Amino acid sequence: MTTPDKDALGEALRNDLLALADSKLVLANWYTTCVHNGRSLPDFAALLGMATATFGHTRALYLYLVNLGCDYDGLERRAQPAAFCSMNLLDRPPEDWEDFIATVYLAELAMWTFASGFLGHPDRPLAGLIRKIGEESYFHLKYCQGWQSIFTETGNRRYGAALAARLPAALAWFRAQEDDLLQAAGQRDLPLSTLCQSYRAEVLNSLGGASAGDGPPASLDGWDPQRRRAGTMPQRLFEIIRLKDPGAVLR
Amino acid sequence: MESRQAVSHKERPAAPVGGAADHEIALQVRVKSGYKLESETEMTARYRDVLVQTMLIAADLELSTITMYYTPLLMAPTLETKMAVASAMQDELGHAQVMYRMLEDFGYNTNQLIFERDPTEFRTFYLTQHEIKDYIQCVVYMLLGDRAGYTTTRDLEEACSFGPYARSLRKVNFEEKFHVAHGERWTRFYWNHSAETRQRVQEAIDFVFPNAVMWFGTPDHMKKRVDQLTYKIRGQSNDELRQRWLAEVVPFCESVGIRVPAHFEPALGRYVLDYQVPILLDEETGKWSDTPCTWEAQFAQWKKGGPTKVSGFQRLQEDHWGADLW
Amino acid sequence: MKPKHIGRAELGGPATKFYEVFARATSEDVLAHVGSIEAPNDDLAQVRAWYVYDQLPWKEMCVVPTEAFISVTERGARGKIREM
């Protein structure tokens, strides 16, 4: 086995963390955009709390990426949708509350499973950041589990259908290049393929065996392994997530 | 909190007779001497009504922030500011939760109040019935508007004769203090940042200041309903609260260099406005008139309400999905 | 429009109940009552309590169904805890 090139390793880590950070940016915007659709008053507060935490994860990851040669302001103010690396799973807006919960659950669990691969990262600040993200994601996942229990108890078939329809896009996000360089170099605790298998098992288990399966795999057309996505973020989604009002930037 | 702005507020005309009158007077004397009620069983019907109406308006006002602060959340210029707005909104909705929860003990159902009440029946003030345009206006709202709310809720925490309500406001005031401090910090920052942001701050102040003055309602000499003070649901009158607010915001603005239409008048020993109330807002231009109007005209503007008076609550009762989102 | 709720239930969900929230910020603090939250199940009660009563970075927080409380001083009273 050859030792991976240091630059290639740095690039692989940068790509993975940016894919995670950008996906969290879009997820945070899901929470804010859907806040009025909350089902109860404390839901409004919870959705805003999860938005705050998730924006915070993006910001912390962007700040960490400065160590890997990125420019923080440049990351925040990217002006083209093609420059973003968010997961395809979050491109399409939720169709109803069940789809919202299903997608948020898939996204939160995917991001946490993916991030947990860095819990043992040799750079301790990164491992610490990931641990903190995990502590906060715990509540986001519990929120989803609370709603899942309701859907299960009330025999809500729409939820299972929404989950099955979205799952292939979530699984696609884990695709590794031929070699998982980071894992081979001891920077990721487990191979991505293993993380993906454990993710899939947990999602299917959450359905209590009532799953209709996870559907056909997502299309590979236009897959960009660096950005962990196919194609470009929809323009209308970009209009929501892009930071505005440059005249009021705090620097 | 009680104000002529609460135009749909219909207090029961209480006319206690005989033993009932004695009961009312006895309660008034007890609360004046500092007694705190702990349970509904200690209340007269009139006390209960004034308390419940006060709590309902306060709860609706907290809930209205989900509409007020939504555009600044979308327009925030950085991730840090997005987090600040989202977090402040989370706090405000938490306050709403605390207040509606209190109302549950008086027979109200929070879900019915929020999701089934006619949106025209929510009661808020003109200050909260406008969409905040952007982050700079948002920090000015925190400076002046959150400070106005904080002035009211501090008075309730300090004075309210219903112990559970006064205690529940500890959390509210603890968090409001941070919102006001955030408003002060960033208003000062934008004032000193660039000529363009300074102008935006001044424009926001010009828009918000007269509206925040009105938060405290009509002058004391016009007030006909005084039950809130009689029963010590609150401690200070409209004018006293307004004075307390002016005494905090005017020196701050003057220290930064921001122009506000009010100053301290040494001969009177208090703050005075540089314009005569009431004045009307031109909702098309967002400008306040230079000349006073009649109180009838003012009440009519309050009754009609600002642009989001009804639509904000209506949105909470609707589902928007799919292509409605993006 | 959002779906209607029926009685003591929230939109699209089953019946709800109240939970009392207790927390302490440091190991020196007593575990104190900080508020109350309504939720259809224990998971949502925990999350909602965490986000509504987040005024301090709690070291410990727990929720208890309000119905589990028995008043000692108010004989015969239904389980209820008043704010703090």
Coordinates of C-alpha atoms in Angstrom, one line a residue, chain B residues 103-245:
Chain B
L103 CA -53.1 30.8 30.7
E104 CA -53.8 27.0 30.6
D105 CA -54.3 27.2 34.4
F106 CA -57.1 29.6 33.7
G107 CA -58.9 27.3 31.3
Y108 CA -57.4 28.3 28.0
N109 CA -56.0 25.8 25.5
T110 CA -52.8 27.0 23.8
N111 CA -53.4 25.1 20.6
Q112 CA -56.9 26.6 20.3
L113 CA -55.6 30.1 21.1
I114 CA -52.9 29.9 18.4
F115 CA -54.3 27.7 15.7
E116 CA -58.1 28.2 15.9
R117 CA -58.7 31.7 17.1
D118 CA -59.8 34.2 14.4
P119 CA -56.5 35.9 13.3
T120 CA -58.2 39.3 13.7
E121 CA -58.7 38.5 17.4
F122 CA -55.0 38.4 18.4
R123 CA -54.1 41.5 20.3
T124 CA -50.8 43.1 19.7
F125 CA -49.5 46.7 19.5
Y126 CA -48.8 48.8 16.5
L127 CA -45.1 48.5 17.1
T128 CA -45.2 44.8 16.5
Q129 CA -47.4 44.9 13.4
H130 CA -44.7 45.8 11.0
E131 CA -42.2 43.6 9.2
I132 CA -38.7 44.5 10.1
K133 CA -36.9 45.0 6.8
D134 CA -33.3 43.9 7.5
Y135 CA -30.7 43.2 10.1
I136 CA -29.8 46.8 10.8
Q137 CA -33.4 47.7 11.4
C138 CA -33.6 44.5 13.5
V139 CA -30.9 45.6 15.9
V140 CA -32.6 49.0 16.2
Y141 CA -35.8 47.2 17.0
M142 CA -33.9 45.3 19.7
L143 CA -32.5 48.6 21.1
L144 CA -35.9 50.4 21.2
G145 CA -38.7 47.8 20.8
D146 CA -37.2 45.0 22.9
R147 CA -36.3 47.7 25.5
A148 CA -39.9 48.8 25.5
G149 CA -41.1 45.2 26.1
Y150 CA -38.4 44.7 28.7
T151 CA -39.6 47.9 30.5
T152 CA -43.1 46.4 30.7
T153 CA -42.1 42.9 31.7
R154 CA -39.6 44.2 34.3
D155 CA -42.4 46.1 35.9
L156 CA -44.6 43.0 35.9
E157 CA -41.9 40.9 37.5
E158 CA -41.2 43.6 40.1
A159 CA -44.8 44.4 40.9
C160 CA -47.3 41.8 39.8
S161 CA -49.5 40.7 42.6
F162 CA -50.0 37.2 41.0
G163 CA -46.9 35.4 42.3
P164 CA -46.6 32.7 39.6
Y165 CA -46.8 35.3 36.8
A166 CA -44.1 37.5 38.4
R167 CA -41.8 34.5 38.9
S168 CA -42.3 33.2 35.4
L169 CA -41.0 36.6 34.1
R170 CA -37.6 36.0 35.6
K171 CA -36.6 33.9 32.6
V172 CA -38.2 36.3 30.2
N173 CA -36.4 39.3 31.6
F174 CA -33.1 37.4 31.9
E175 CA -33.2 36.8 28.2
E176 CA -34.6 40.2 27.1
K177 CA -31.7 41.8 28.8
F178 CA -29.4 40.1 26.2
H179 CA -31.6 41.1 23.3
V180 CA -31.4 44.8 24.4
A181 CA -27.6 44.5 24.9
H182 CA -27.3 42.9 21.4
G183 CA -29.3 45.8 20.0
E184 CA -27.2 48.4 21.7
R185 CA -23.9 46.8 20.7
W186 CA -24.7 46.4 17.0
T187 CA -26.6 49.7 16.7
R188 CA -23.4 51.4 17.9
F189 CA -21.3 49.2 15.6
Y190 CA -23.3 50.1 12.5
W191 CA -23.4 53.8 13.5
N192 CA -19.6 53.8 13.5
H193 CA -19.1 51.4 10.6
S194 CA -19.7 53.5 7.4
A195 CA -21.7 56.5 6.2
E196 CA -24.1 54.2 4.6
T197 CA -24.8 52.1 7.7
R198 CA -25.0 55.2 9.8
Q199 CA -27.7 56.5 7.6
R200 CA -29.6 53.2 7.8
V201 CA -29.4 53.3 11.6
Q202 CA -30.8 56.8 11.7
E203 CA -33.6 55.9 9.3
A204 CA -34.5 52.9 11.4
I205 CA -34.4 55.0 14.6
D206 CA -36.7 57.6 12.9
F207 CA -39.2 54.9 12.0
V208 CA -39.1 52.9 15.3
F209 CA -38.8 55.6 17.9
P210 CA -42.3 57.1 17.8
N211 CA -43.8 53.7 17.5
A212 CA -41.9 52.5 20.6
V213 CA -43.1 55.7 22.5
M214 CA -46.7 54.5 21.7
W215 CA -46.0 51.0 23.0
F216 CA -46.8 52.4 26.5
G217 CA -50.3 53.6 25.3
T218 CA -52.2 56.8 25.9
P219 CA -51.1 59.5 28.5
D220 CA -52.2 58.8 32.0
H221 CA -54.7 61.7 32.0
M222 CA -56.7 60.0 29.2
K223 CA -56.8 56.5 30.8
K224 CA -60.2 55.4 31.9
R225 CA -59.3 51.8 32.9
V226 CA -57.1 51.6 35.9
D227 CA -57.8 48.1 37.2
Q228 CA -54.3 46.9 36.3
L229 CA -52.9 49.4 38.8
T230 CA -55.7 49.1 41.3
Y231 CA -55.1 45.3 41.6
K232 CA -51.4 45.8 41.2
I233 CA -51.2 43.5 38.2
R234 CA -48.6 46.1 37.2
G235 CA -46.8 48.6 39.3
Q236 CA -46.3 51.7 37.1
S237 CA -48.6 53.8 34.9
N238 CA -48.3 54.3 31.2
D239 CA -46.4 57.6 31.6
E240 CA -44.2 56.2 34.4
L241 CA -43.2 53.3 32.2
R242 CA -42.6 55.6 29.2
Q243 CA -40.4 57.8 31.3
R244 CA -38.4 54.8 32.5
W245 CA -37.9 53.8 28.9

